[in-house]
C-alpha atoms as an extended CHARMM CRD file, in Angstrom:
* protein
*
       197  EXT
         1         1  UNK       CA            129.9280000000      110.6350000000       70.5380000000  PROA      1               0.0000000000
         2         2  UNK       CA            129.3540000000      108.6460000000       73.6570000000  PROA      2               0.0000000000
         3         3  UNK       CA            127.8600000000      110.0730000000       76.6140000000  PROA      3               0.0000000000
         4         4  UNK       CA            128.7300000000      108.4170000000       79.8860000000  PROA      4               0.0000000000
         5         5  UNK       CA            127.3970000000      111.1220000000       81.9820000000  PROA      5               0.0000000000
         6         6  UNK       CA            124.5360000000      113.6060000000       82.3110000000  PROA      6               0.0000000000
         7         7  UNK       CA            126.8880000000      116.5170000000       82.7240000000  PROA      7               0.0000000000
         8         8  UNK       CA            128.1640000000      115.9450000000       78.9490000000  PROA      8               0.0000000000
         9         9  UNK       CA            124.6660000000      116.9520000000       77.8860000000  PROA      9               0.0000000000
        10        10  UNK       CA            123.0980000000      120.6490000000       77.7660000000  PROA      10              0.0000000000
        11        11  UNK       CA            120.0140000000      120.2550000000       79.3590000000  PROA      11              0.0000000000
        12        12  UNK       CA            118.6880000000      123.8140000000       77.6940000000  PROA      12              0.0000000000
        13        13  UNK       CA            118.9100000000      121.6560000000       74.5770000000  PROA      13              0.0000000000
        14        14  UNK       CA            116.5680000000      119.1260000000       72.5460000000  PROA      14              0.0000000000
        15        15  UNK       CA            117.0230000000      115.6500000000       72.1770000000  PROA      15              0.0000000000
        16        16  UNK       CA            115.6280000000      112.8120000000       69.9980000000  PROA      16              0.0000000000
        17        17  UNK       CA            115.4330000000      108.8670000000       70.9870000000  PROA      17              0.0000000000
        18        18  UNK       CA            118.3010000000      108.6450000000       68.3990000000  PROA      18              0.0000000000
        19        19  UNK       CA            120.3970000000      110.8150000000       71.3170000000  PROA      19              0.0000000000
        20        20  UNK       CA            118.7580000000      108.7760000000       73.8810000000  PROA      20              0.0000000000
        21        21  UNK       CA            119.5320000000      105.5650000000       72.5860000000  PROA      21              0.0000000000
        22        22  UNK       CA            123.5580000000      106.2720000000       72.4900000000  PROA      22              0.0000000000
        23        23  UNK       CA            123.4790000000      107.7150000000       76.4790000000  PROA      23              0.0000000000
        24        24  UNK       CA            125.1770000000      105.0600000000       78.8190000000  PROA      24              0.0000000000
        25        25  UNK       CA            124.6760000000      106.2720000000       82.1800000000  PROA      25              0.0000000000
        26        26  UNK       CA            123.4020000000      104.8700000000       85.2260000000  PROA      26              0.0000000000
        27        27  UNK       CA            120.9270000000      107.9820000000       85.5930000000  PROA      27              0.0000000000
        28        28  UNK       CA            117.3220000000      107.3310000000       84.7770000000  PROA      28              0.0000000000
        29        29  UNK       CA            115.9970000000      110.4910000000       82.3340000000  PROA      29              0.0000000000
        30        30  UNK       CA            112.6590000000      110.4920000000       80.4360000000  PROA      30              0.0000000000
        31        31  UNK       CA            112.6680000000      113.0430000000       76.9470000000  PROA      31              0.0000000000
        32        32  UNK       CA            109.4480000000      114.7950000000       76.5500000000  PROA      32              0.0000000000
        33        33  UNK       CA            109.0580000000      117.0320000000       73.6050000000  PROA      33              0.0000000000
        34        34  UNK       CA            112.7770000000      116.4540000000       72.9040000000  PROA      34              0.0000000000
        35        35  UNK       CA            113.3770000000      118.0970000000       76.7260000000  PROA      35              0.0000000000
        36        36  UNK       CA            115.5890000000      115.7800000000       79.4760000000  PROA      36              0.0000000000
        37        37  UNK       CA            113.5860000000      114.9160000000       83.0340000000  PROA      37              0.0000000000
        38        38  UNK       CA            115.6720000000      113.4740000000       85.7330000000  PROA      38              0.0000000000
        39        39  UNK       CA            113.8730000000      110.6790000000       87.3790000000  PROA      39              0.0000000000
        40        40  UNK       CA            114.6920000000      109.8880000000       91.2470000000  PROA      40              0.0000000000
        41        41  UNK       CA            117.3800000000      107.0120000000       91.3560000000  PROA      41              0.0000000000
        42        42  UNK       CA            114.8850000000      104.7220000000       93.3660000000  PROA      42              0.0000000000
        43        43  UNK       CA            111.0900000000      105.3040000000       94.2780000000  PROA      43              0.0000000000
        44        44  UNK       CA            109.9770000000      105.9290000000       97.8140000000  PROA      44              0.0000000000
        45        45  UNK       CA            108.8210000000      102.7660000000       99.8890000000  PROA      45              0.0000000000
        46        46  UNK       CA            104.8060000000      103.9440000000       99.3360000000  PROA      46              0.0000000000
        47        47  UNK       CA            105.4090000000      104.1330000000       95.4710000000  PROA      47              0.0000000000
        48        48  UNK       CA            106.9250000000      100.8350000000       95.3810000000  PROA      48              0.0000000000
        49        49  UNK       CA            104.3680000000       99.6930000000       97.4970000000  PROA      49              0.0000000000
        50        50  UNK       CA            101.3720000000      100.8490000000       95.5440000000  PROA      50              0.0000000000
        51        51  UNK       CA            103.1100000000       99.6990000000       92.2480000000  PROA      51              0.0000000000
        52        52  UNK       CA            103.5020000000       96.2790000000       93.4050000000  PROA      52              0.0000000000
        53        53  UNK       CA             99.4820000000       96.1140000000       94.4450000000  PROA      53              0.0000000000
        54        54  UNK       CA             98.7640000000       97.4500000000       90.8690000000  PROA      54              0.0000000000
        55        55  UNK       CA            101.0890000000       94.8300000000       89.0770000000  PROA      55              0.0000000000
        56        56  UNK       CA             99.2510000000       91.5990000000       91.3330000000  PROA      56              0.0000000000
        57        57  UNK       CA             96.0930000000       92.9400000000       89.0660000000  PROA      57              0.0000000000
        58        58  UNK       CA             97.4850000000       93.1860000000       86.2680000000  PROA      58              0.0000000000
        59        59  UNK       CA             98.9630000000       89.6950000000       86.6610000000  PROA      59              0.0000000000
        60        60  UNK       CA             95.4210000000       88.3890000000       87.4860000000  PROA      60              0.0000000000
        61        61  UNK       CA             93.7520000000       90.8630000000       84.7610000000  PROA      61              0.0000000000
        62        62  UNK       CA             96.0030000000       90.0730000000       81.8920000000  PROA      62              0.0000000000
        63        63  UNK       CA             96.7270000000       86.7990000000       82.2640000000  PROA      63              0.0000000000
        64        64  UNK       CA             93.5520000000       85.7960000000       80.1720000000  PROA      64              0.0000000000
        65        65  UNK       CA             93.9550000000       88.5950000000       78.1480000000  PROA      65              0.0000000000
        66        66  UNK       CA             95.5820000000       89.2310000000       74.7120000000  PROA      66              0.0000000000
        67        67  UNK       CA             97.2310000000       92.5340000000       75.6810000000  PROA      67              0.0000000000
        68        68  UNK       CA             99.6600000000       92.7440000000       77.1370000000  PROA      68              0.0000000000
        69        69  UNK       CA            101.3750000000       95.2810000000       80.3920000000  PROA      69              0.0000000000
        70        70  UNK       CA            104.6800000000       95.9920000000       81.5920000000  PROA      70              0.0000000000
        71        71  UNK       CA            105.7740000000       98.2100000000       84.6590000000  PROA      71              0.0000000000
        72        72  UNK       CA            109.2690000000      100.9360000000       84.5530000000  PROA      72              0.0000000000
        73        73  UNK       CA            111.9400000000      101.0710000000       83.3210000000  PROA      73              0.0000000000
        74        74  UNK       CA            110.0300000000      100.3270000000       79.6770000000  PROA      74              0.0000000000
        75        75  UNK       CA            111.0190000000      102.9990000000       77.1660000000  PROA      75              0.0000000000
        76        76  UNK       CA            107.7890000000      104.3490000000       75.4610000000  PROA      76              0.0000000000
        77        77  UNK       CA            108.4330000000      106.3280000000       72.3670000000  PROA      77              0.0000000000
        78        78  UNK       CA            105.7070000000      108.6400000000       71.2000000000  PROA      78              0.0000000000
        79        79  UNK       CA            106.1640000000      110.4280000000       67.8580000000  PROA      79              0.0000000000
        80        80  UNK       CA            104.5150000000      113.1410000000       66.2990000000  PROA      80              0.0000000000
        81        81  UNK       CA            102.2000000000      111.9640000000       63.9630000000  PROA      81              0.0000000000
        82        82  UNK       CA            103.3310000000      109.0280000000       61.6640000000  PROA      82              0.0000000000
        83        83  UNK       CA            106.7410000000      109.9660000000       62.2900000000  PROA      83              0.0000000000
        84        84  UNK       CA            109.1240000000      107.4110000000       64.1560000000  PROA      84              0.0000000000
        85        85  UNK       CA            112.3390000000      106.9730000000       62.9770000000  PROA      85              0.0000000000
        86        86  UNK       CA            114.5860000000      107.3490000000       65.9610000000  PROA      86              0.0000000000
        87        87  UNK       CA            115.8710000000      110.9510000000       64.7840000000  PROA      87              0.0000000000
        88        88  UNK       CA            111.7980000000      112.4320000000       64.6660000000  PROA      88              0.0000000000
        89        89  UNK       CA            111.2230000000      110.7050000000       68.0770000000  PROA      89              0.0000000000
        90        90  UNK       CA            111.2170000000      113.2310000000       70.6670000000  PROA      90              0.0000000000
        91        91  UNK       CA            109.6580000000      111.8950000000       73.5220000000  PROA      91              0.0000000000
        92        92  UNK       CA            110.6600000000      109.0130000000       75.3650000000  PROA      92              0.0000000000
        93        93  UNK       CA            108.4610000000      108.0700000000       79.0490000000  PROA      93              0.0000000000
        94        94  UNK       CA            108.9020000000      105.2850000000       81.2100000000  PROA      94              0.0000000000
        95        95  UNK       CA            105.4260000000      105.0760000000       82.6190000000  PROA      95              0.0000000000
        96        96  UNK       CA            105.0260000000      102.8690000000       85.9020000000  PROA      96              0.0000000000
        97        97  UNK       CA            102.2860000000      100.7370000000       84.2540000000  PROA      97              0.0000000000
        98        98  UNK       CA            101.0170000000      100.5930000000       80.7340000000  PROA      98              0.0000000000
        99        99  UNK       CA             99.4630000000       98.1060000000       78.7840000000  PROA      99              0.0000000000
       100       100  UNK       CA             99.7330000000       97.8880000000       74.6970000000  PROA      100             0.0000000000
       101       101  UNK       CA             97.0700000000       95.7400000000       73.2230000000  PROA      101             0.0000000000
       102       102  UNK       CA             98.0840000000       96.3520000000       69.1900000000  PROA      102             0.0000000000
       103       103  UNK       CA            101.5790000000       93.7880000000       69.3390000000  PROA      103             0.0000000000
       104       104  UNK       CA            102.5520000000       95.4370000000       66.2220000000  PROA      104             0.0000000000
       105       105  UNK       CA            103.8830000000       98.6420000000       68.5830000000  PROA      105             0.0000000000
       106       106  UNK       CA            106.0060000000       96.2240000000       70.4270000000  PROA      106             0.0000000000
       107       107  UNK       CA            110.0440000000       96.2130000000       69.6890000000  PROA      107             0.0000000000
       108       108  UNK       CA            112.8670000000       94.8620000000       71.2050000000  PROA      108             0.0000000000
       109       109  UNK       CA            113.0300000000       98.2350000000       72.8110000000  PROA      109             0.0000000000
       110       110  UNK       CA            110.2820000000       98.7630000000       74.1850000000  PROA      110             0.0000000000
       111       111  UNK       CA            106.6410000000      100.4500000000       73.0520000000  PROA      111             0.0000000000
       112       112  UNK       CA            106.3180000000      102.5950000000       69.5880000000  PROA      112             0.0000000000
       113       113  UNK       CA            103.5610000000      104.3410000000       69.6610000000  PROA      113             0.0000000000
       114       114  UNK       CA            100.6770000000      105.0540000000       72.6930000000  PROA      114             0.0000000000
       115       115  UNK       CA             99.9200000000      102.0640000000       75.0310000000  PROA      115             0.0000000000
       116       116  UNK       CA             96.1480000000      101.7310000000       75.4740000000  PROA      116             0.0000000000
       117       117  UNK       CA             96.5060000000      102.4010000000       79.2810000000  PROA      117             0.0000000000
       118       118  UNK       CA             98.8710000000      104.2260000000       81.0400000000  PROA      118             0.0000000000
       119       119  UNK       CA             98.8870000000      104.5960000000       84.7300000000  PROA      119             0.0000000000
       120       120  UNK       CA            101.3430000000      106.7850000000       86.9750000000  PROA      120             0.0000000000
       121       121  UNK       CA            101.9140000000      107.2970000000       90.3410000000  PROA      121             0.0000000000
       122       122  UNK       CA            102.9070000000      110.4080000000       92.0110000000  PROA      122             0.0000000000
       123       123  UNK       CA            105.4600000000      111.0850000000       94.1320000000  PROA      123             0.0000000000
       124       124  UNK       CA            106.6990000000      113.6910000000       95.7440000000  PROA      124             0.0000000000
       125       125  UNK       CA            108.7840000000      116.0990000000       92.9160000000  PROA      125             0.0000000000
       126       126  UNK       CA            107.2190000000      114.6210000000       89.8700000000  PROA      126             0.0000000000
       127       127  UNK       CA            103.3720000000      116.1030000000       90.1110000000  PROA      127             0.0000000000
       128       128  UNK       CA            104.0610000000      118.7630000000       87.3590000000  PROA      128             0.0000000000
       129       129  UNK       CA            105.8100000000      116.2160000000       84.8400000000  PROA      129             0.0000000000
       130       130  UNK       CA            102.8310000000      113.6700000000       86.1920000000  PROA      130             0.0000000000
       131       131  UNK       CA             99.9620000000      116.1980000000       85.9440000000  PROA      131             0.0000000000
       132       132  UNK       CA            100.8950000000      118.5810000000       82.9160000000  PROA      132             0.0000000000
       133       133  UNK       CA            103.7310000000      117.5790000000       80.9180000000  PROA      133             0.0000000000
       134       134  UNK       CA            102.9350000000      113.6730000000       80.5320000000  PROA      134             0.0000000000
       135       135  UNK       CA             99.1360000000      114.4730000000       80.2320000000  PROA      135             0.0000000000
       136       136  UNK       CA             99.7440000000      116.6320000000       77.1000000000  PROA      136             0.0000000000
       137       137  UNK       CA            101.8570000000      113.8830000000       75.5220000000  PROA      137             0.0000000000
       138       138  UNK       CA             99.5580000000      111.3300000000       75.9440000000  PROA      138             0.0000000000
       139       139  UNK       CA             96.8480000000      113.3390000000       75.1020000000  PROA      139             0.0000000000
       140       140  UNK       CA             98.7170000000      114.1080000000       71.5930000000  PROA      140             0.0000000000
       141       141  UNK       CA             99.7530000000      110.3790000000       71.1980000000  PROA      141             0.0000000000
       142       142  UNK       CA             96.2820000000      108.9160000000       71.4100000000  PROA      142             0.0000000000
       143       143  UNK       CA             96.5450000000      106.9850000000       74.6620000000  PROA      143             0.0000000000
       144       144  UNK       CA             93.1160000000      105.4500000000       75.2930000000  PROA      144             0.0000000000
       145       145  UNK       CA             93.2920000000      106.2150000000       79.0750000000  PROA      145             0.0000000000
       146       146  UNK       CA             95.4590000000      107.5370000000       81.9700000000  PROA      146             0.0000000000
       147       147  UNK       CA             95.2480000000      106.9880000000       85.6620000000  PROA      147             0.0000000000
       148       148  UNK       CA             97.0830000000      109.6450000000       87.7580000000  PROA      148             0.0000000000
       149       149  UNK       CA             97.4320000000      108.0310000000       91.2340000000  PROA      149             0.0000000000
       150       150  UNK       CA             98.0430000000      110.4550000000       94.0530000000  PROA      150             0.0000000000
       151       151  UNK       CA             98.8510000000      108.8160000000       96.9080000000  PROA      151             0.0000000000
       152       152  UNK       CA             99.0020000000      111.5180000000       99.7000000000  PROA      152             0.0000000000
       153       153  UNK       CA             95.2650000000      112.2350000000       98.7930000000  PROA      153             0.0000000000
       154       154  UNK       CA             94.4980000000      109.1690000000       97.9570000000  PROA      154             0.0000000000
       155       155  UNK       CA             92.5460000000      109.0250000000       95.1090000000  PROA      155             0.0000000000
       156       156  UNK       CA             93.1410000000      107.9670000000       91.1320000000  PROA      156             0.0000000000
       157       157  UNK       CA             92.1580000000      110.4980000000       88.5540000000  PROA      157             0.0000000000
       158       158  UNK       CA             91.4830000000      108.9430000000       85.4280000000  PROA      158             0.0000000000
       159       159  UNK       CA             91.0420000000      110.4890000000       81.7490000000  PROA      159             0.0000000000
       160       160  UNK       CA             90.1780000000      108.7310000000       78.7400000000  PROA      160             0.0000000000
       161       161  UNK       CA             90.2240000000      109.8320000000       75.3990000000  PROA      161             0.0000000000
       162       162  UNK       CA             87.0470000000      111.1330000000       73.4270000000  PROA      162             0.0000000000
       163       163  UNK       CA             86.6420000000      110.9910000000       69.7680000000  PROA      163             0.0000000000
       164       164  UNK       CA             88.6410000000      114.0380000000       68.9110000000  PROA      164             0.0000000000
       165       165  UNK       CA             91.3090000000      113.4290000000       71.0560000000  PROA      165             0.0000000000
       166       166  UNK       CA             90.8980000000      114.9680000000       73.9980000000  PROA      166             0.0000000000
       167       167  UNK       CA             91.2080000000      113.7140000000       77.6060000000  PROA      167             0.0000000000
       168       168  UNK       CA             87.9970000000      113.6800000000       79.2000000000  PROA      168             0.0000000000
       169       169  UNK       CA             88.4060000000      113.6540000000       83.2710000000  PROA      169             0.0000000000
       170       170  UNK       CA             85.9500000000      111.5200000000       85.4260000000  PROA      170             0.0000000000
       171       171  UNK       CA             84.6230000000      111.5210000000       88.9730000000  PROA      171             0.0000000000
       172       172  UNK       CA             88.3050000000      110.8690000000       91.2240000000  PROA      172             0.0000000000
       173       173  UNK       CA             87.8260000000      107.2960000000       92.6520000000  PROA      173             0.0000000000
       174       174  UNK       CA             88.7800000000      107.5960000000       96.5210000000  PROA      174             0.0000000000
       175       175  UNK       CA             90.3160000000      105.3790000000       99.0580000000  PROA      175             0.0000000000
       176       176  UNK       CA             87.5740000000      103.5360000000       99.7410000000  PROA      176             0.0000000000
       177       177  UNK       CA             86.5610000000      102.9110000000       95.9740000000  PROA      177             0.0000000000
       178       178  UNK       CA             86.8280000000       99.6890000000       94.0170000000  PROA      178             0.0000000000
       179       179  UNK       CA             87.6590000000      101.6650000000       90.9120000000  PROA      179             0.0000000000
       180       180  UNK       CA             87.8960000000      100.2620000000       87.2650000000  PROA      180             0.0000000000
       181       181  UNK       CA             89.1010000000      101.0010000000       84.1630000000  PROA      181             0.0000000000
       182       182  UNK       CA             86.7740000000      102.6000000000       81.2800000000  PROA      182             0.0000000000
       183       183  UNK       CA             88.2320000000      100.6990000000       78.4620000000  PROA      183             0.0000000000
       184       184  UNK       CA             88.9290000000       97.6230000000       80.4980000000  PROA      184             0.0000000000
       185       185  UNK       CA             85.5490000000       97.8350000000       82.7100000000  PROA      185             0.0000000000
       186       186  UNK       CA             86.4530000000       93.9180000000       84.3650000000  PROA      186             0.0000000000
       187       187  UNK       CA             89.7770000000       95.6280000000       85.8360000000  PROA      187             0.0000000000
       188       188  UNK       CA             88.7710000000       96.6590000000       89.2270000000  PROA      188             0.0000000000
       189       189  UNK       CA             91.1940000000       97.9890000000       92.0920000000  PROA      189             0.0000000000
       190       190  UNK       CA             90.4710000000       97.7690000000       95.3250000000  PROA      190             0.0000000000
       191       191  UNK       CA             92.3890000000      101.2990000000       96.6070000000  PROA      191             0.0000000000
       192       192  UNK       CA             91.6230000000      100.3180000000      100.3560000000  PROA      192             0.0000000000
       193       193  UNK       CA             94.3260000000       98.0920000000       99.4230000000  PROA      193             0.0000000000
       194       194  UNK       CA             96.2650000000      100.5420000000       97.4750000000  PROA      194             0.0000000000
       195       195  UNK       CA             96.4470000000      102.8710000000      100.0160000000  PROA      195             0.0000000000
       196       196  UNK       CA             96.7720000000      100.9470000000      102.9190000000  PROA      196             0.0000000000
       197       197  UNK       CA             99.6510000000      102.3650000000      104.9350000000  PROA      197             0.0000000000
């Protein structure tokens, strides 16, 4: 059946990316664990603007690089284990950065499997999804490092993953930082400019 609106769907309910994949509605909705998220129609001004500084470094970063990034709307599917068909898919995220440097995960679609960097700004409404939900799913999926940018406190939190899997949380990097990346240590943001109002 075709849904054309989120009201057709129960949101008490589970969902795979096979369910996802047949939605055609204009509302933007992540699946984690096989549960819907809303996502706001459009960011706030301050997301956007942070966003935008983080994709000018990528740009620079990557361009001499062999992975490659890509900002939201990007559907990232994370299965459980070595399953992926679209029917044992049960969490779909549209992060606001990642980067995948193993092509093979890389589909017409979009991302199968965990990017090697994923990094997500908060706003105001998604801190628990942000903070909790996504952090377990990544953690699970194997992502290689997260950055959690906050940007009423400004600071980045950033976790990488240790040999058995778990996220390991280092020092925040504040607004007055030139933080980098653990995995890519050459990637270095300036947040003065991040956070610059």
């Amino acid at each position: 059946m075709m849904v054309t609106s989120l009201d057709q769907l129960d949101l008490s309910k589970q969902y795979s990316y096979a369910d996802y994949f047949k939605w055609k509605f204009d509302e933007r909705v992540e699946l984690i664990k096989g549960r819907i998220f809303k996502m706001p129609p459009a960011p706030a001004r301050k997301h956007q603007s942070i966003s935008r500084y983080f994709i000018s470094q990528m740009v620079r970063y990557f361009d001499e690089h062999p992975c490659e990034w890509y900002h939201a709307p990007f559907d990232v599917r994370l299965a459980r284990k070595s399953e992926n068909t679209d029917k044992q898919v049960y969490t779909v995220v549209q992060p606001d950065l990642c980067v995948v440097c193993d092509k093979s995960k890389l589909d017409m679609r979009g991302c199968v499997g965990a990017p090697d960097l994923i990094i997500e700004i908060l706003s105001p409404g998604n801190s628990r999804k942000e903070m909790k939900d996504k952090f377990e799913v990544y953690e699970e999926a194997g992502v290689r490092e997260y950055w959690i940018v906050q940007s009423t406190d400004k600071n980045v939190l950033v976790y990488t993953l240790n040999e058995q899997g778990v996220f390991i949380g280092h020092r925040p990097f504040i607004e007055d930082e030139i933080m980098h990346s653990f995995i890519f240590p050459e990637l270095k943001i300036n947040l003065l400019e991040v956070f610059k109002d």
